[in-house]
PDB file of C-alpha atoms in Angstrom:
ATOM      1  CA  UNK A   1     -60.053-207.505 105.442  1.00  0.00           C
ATOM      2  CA  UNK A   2     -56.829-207.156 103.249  1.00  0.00           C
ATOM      3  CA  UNK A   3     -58.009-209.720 100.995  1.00  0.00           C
ATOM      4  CA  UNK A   4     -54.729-211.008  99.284  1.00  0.00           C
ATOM      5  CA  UNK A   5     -51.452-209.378  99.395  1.00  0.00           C
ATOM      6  CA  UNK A   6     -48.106-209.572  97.616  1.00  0.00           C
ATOM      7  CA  UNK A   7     -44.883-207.881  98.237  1.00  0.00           C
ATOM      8  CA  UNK A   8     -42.755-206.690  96.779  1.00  0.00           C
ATOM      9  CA  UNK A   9     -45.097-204.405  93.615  1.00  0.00           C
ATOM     10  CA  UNK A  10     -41.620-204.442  91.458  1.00  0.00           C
ATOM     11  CA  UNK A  11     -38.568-206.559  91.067  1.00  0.00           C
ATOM     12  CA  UNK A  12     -35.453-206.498  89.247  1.00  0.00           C
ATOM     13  CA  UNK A  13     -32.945-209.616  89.602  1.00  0.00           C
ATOM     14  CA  UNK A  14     -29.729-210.425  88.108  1.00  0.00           C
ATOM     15  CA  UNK A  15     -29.565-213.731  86.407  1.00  0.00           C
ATOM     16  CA  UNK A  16     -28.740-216.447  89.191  1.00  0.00           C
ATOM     17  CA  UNK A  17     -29.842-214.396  92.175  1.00  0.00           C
ATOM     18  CA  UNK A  18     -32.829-215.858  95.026  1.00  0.00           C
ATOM     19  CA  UNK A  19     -35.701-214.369  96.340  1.00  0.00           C
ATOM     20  CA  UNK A  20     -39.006-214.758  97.570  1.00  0.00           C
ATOM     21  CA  UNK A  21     -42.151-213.239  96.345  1.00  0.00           C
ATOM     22  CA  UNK A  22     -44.552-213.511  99.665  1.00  0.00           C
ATOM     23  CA  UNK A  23     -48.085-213.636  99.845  1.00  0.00           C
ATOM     24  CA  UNK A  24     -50.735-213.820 102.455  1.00  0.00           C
ATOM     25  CA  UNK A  25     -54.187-213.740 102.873  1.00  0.00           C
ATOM     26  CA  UNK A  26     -56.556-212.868 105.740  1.00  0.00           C
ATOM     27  CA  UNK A  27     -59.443-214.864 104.338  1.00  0.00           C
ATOM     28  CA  UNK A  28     -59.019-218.368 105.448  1.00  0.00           C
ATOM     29  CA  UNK A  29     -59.192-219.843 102.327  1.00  0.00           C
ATOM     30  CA  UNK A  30     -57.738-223.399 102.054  1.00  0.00           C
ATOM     31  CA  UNK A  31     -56.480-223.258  98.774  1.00  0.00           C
ATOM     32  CA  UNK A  32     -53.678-220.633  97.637  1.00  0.00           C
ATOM     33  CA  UNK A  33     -52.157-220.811  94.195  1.00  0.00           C
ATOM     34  CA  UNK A  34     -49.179-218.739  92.298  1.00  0.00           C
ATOM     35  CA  UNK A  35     -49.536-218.049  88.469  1.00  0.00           C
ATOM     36  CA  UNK A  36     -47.302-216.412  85.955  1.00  0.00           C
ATOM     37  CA  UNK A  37     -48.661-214.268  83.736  1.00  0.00           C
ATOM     38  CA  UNK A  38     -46.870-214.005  80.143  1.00  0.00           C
ATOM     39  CA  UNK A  39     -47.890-211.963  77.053  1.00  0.00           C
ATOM     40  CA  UNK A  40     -50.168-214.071  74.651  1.00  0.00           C
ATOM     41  CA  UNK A  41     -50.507-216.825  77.103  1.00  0.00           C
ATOM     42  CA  UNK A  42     -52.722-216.143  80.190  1.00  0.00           C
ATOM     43  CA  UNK A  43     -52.372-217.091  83.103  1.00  0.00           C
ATOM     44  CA  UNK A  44     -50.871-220.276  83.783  1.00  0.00           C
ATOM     45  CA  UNK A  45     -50.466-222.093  86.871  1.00  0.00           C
ATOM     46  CA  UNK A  46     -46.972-222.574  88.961  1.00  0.00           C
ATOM     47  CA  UNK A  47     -47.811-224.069  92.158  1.00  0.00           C
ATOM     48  CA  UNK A  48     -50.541-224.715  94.497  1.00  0.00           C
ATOM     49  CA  UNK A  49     -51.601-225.513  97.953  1.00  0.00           C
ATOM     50  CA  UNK A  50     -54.858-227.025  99.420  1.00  0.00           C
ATOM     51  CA  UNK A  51     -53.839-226.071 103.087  1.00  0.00           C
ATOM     52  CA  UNK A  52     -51.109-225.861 105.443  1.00  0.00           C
ATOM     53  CA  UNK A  53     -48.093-228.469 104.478  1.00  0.00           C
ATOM     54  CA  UNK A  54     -49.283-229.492 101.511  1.00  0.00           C
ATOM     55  CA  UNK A  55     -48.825-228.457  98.276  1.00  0.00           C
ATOM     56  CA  UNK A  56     -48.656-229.561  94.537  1.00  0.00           C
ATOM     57  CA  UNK A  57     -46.857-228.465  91.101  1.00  0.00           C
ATOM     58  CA  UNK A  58     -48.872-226.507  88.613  1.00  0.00           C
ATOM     59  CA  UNK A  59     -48.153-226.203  84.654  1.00  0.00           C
ATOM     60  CA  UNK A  60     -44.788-224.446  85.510  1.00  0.00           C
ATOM     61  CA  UNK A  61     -43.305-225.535  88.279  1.00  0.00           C
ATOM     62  CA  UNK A  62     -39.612-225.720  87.255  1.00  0.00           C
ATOM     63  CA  UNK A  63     -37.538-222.891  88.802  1.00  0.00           C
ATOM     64  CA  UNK A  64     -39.706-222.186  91.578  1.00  0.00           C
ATOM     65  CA  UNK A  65     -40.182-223.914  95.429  1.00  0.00           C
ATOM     66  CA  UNK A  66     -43.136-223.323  97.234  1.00  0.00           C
ATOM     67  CA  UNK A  67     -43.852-224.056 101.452  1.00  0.00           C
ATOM     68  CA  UNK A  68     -46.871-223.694 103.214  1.00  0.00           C
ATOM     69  CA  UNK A  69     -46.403-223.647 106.971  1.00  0.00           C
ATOM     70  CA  UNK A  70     -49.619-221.708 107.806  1.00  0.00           C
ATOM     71  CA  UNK A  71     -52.965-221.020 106.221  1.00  0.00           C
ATOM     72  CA  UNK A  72     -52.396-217.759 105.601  1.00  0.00           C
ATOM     73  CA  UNK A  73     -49.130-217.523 104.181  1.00  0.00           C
ATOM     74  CA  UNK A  74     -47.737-219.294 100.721  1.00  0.00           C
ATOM     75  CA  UNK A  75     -44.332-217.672  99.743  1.00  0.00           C
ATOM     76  CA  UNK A  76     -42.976-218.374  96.159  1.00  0.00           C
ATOM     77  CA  UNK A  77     -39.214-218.801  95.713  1.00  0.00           C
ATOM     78  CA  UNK A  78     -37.193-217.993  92.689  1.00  0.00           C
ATOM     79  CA  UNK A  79     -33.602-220.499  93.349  1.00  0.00           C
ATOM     80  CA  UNK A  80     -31.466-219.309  90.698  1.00  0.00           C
ATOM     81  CA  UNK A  81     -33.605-216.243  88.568  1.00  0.00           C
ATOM     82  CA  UNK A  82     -33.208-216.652  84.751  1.00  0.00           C
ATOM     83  CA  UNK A  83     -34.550-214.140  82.087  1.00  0.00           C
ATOM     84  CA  UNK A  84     -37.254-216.210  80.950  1.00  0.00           C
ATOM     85  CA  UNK A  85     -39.173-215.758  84.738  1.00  0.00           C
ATOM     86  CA  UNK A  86     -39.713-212.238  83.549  1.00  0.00           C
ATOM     87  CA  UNK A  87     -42.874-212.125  83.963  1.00  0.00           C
ATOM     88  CA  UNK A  88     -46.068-210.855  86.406  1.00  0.00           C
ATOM     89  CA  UNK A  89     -46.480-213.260  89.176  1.00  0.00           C
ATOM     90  CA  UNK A  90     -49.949-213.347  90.678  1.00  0.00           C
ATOM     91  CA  UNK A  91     -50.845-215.243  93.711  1.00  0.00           C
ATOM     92  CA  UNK A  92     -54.597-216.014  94.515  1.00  0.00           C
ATOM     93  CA  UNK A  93     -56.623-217.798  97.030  1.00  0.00           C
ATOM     94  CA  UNK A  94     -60.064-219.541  97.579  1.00  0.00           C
ATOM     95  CA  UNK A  95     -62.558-221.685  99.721  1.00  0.00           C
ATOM     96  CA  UNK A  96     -61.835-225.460  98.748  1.00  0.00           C
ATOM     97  CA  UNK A  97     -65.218-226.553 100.062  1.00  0.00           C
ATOM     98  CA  UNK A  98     -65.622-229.249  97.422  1.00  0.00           C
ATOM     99  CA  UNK A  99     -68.136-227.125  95.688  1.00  0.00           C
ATOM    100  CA  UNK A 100     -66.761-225.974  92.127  1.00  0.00           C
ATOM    101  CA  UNK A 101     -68.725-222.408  92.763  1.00  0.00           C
ATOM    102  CA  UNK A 102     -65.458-221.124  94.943  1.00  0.00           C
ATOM    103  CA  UNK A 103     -63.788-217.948  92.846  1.00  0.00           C
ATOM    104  CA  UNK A 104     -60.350-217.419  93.268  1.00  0.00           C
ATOM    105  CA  UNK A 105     -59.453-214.009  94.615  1.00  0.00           C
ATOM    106  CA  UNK A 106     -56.156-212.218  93.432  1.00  0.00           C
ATOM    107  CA  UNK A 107     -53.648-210.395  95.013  1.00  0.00           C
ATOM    108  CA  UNK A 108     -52.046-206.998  93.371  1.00  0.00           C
ATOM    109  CA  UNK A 109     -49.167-209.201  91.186  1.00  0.00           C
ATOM    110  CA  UNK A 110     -45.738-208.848  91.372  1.00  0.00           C
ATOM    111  CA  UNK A 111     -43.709-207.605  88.448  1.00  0.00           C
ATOM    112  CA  UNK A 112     -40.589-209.259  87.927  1.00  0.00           C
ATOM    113  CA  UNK A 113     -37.429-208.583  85.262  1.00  0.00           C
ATOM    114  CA  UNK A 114     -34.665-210.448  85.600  1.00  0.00           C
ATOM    115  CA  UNK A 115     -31.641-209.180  83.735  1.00  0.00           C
TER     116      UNK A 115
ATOM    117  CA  UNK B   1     -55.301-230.587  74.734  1.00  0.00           C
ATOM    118  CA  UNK B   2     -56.429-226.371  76.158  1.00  0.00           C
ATOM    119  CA  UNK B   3     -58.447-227.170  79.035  1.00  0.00           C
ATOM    120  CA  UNK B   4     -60.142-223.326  77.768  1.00  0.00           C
ATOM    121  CA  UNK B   5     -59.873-221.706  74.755  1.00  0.00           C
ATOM    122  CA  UNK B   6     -60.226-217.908  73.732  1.00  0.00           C
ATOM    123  CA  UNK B   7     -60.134-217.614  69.897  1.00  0.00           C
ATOM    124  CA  UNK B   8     -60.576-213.582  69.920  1.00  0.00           C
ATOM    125  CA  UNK B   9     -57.249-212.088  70.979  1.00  0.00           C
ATOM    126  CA  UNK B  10     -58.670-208.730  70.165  1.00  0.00           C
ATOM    127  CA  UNK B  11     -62.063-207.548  69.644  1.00  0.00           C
ATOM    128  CA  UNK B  12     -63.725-203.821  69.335  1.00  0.00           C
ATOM    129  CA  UNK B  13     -67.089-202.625  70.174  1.00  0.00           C
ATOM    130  CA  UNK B  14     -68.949-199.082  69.765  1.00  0.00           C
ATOM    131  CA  UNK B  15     -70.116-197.603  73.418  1.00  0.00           C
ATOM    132  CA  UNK B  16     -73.488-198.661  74.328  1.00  0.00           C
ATOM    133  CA  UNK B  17     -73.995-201.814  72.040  1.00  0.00           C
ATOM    134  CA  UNK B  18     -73.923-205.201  73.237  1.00  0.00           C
ATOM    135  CA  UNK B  19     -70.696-207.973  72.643  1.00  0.00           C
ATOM    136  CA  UNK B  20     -69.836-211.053  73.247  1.00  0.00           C
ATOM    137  CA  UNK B  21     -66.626-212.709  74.059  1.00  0.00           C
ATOM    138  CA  UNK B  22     -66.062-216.550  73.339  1.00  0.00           C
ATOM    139  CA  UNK B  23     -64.723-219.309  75.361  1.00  0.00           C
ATOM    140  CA  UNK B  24     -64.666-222.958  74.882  1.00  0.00           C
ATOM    141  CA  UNK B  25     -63.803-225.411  77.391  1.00  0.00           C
ATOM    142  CA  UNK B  26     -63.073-229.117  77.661  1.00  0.00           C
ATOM    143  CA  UNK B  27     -63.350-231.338  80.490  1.00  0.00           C
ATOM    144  CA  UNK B  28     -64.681-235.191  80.947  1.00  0.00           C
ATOM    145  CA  UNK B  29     -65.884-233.865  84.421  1.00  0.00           C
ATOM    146  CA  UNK B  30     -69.879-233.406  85.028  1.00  0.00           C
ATOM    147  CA  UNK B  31     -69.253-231.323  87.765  1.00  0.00           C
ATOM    148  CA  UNK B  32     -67.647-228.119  86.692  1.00  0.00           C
ATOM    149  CA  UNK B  33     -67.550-224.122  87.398  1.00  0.00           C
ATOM    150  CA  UNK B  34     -66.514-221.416  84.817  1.00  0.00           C
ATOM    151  CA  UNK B  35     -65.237-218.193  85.682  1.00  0.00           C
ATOM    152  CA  UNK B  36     -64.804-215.106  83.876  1.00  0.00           C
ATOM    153  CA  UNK B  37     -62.442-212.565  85.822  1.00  0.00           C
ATOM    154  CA  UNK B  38     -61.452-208.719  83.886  1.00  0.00           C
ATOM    155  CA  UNK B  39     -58.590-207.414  83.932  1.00  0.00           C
ATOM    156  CA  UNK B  40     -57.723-203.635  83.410  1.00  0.00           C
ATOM    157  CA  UNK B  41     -54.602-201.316  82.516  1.00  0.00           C
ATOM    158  CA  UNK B  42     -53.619-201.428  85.919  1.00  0.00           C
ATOM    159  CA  UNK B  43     -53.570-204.915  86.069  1.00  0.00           C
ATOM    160  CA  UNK B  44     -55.511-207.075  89.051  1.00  0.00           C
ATOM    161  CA  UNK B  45     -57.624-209.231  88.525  1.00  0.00           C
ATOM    162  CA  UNK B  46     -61.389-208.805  88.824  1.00  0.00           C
ATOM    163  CA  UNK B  47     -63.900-211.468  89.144  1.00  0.00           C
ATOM    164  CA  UNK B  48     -67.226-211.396  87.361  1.00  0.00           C
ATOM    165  CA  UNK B  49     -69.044-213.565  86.609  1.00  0.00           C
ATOM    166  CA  UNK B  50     -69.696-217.740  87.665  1.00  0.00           C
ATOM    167  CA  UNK B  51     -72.066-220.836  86.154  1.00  0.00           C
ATOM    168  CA  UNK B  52     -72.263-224.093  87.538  1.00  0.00           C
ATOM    169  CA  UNK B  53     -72.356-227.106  85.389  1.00  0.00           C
ATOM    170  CA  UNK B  54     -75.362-228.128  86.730  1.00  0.00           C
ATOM    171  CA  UNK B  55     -77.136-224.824  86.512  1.00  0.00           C
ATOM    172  CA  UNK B  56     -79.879-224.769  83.957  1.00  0.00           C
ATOM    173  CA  UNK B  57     -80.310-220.986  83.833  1.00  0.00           C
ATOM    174  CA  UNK B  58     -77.469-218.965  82.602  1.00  0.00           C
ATOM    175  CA  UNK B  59     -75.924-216.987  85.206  1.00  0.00           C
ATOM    176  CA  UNK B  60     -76.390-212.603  84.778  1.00  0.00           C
ATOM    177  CA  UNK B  61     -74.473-210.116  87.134  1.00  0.00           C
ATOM    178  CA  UNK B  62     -75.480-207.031  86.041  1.00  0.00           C
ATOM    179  CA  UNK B  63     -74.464-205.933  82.579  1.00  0.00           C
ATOM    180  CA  UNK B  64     -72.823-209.617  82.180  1.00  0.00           C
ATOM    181  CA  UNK B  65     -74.547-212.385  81.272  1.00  0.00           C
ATOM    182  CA  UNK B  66     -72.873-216.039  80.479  1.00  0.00           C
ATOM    183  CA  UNK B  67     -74.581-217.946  77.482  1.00  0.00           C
ATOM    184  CA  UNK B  68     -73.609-221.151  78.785  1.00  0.00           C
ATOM    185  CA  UNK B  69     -74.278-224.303  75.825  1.00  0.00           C
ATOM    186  CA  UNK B  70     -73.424-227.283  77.644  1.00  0.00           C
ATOM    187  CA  UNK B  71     -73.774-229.587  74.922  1.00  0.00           C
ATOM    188  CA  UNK B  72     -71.017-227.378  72.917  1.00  0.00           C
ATOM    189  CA  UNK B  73     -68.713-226.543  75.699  1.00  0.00           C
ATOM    190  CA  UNK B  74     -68.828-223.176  74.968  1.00  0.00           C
ATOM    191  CA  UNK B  75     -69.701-220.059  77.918  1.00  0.00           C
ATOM    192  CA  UNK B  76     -69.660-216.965  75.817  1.00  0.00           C
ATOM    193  CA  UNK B  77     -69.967-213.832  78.313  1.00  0.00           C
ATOM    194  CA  UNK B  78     -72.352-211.495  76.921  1.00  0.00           C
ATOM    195  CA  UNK B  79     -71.338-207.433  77.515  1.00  0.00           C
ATOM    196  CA  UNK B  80     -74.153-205.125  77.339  1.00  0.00           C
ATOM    197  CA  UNK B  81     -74.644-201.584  76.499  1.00  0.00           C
ATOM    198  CA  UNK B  82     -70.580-201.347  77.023  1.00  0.00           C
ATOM    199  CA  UNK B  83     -68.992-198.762  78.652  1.00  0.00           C
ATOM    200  CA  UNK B  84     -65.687-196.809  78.412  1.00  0.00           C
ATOM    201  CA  UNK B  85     -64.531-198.764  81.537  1.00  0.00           C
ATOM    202  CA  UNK B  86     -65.119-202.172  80.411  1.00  0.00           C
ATOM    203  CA  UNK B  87     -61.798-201.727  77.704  1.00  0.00           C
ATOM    204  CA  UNK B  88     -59.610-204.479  79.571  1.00  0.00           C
ATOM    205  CA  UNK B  89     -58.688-208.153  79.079  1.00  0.00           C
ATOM    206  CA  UNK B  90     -61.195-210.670  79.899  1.00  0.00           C
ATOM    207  CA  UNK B  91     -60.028-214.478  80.467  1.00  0.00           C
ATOM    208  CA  UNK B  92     -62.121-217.002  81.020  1.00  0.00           C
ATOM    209  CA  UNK B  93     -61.387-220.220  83.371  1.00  0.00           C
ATOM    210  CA  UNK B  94     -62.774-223.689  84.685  1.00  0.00           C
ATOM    211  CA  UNK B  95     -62.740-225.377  87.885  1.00  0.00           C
ATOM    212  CA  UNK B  96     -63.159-229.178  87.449  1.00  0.00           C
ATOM    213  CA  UNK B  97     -65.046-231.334  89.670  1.00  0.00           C
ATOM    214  CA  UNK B  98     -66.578-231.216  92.936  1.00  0.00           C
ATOM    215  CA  UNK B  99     -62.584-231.572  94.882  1.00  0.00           C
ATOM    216  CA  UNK B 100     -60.965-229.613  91.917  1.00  0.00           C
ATOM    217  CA  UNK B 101     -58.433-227.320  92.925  1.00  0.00           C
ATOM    218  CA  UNK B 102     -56.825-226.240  89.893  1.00  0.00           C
ATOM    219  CA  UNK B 103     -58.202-223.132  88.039  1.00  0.00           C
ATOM    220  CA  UNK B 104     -57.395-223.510  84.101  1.00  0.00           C
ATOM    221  CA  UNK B 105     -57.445-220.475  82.394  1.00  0.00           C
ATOM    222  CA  UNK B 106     -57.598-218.850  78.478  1.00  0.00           C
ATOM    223  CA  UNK B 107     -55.702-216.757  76.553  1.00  0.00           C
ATOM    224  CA  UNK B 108     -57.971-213.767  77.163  1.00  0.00           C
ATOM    225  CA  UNK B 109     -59.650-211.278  74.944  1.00  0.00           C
ATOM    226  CA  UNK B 110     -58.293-207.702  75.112  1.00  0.00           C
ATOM    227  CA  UNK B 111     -61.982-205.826  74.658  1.00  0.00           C
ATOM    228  CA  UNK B 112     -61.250-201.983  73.330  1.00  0.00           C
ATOM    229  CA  UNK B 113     -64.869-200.078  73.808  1.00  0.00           C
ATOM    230  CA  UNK B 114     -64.861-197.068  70.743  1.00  0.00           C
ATOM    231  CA  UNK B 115     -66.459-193.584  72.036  1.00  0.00           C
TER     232      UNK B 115
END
């Protein structure tokens, strides 16, 4: 198993450009999630999904679009990039058995500057 | 209000003695799981350590151990006999309730082990 896996590693973006950070996993988790990661602050929490077609805004959504058209794949999309999504972008996934005992496994992260 | 809170942004220890990293949480839920994932220079995320709300023993892995006080809402991971290698941040998180699907997360510690 691959476990969870983000492309691209590294990103550099001019202010107002697109693109989409992709992750998959091979796991079958239900429940796939996409957090920022900021000096000082944590990890805080952009956008979720709890399976295929449906997902849900986190702490940050603004900025950022989300789709989830198949278990195993739950892109992130930057619309219009502005310096303050500089950041490390980490997508995880999970079970969502209704137990509270399911850890979240992380992908590699993505590090993103947007100039 | 923080969901979880990590009042020790930094903390040292000397090799081979024992410390503990604090985290407080705050939830209305009686079902609940906390998390406590490392994270090292190079940067993914590594998963620990877990205790159930409902657990009445705290949880060990190894060199970790979770003094979980439910009454305080506090799950302090307990390091011992540290190593070089454990010198990385450590965040702690919650899970609420038996359909929760959001992950909350701290601040983290940055732990620097002394030779």
């Amino acid at each position: 198993n691959a476990g969870v896996t983000q492309t691209p590693k590294f990103q550099v973006l001019k202010t107002g450009q697109s693109m989409t950070l992709q992750c998959a996993q091979d796991m079958n988790h239900e429940y796939m999630s996409w957090y920022r990661q900021d000096p000082g602050m944590g990890l805080r929490l952009i956008h979720y999904s709890v399976g295929a077609g449906i997902t849900d805004q986190g702490e940050v959504p603004n900025g950022y679009n989300v789709s989830r058209s198949t278990t195993e794949d739950f892109p992130l999309r930057l619309l219009s990039a502005a310096p303050s999504q500089t950041s490390v972008y980490f997508c995880a996934s999970s079970y969502s058995s209704g137990l509270s005992t399911d850890t979240q496994y992380f992908g590699p992260g993505t590090r993103l500057t947007v100039l | 209000a923080q969901k979880i809170t990590q009042t020790q942004p930094g903390m040292f220890v000397q090799e081979k003695e024992a410390v503990t990293l604090d985290c407080t949480y705050d939830t209305s839920d009686q079902s609940y799981g906390l998390f406590w994932y490392k994270q090292p220079s190079s940067g993914e995320m590594i998963f620990l350590i877990y205790q159930g709300s409902y657990d009445e023993q705290n949880a060990t892995e190894g060199r970790y151990s979770l003094n979980f006080q439910k009454a305080r809402k506090s799950a302090n991971l307990v390091i011992s006999a540290s190593q070089l290698g454990d010198s990385a941040m450590y965040f702690c998180a919650m899970r609420e309730g038996f359909s929760g699907n959001q992950f909350y997360f701290g601040t983290g510690t940055s732990l620097t082990v002394i030779p």
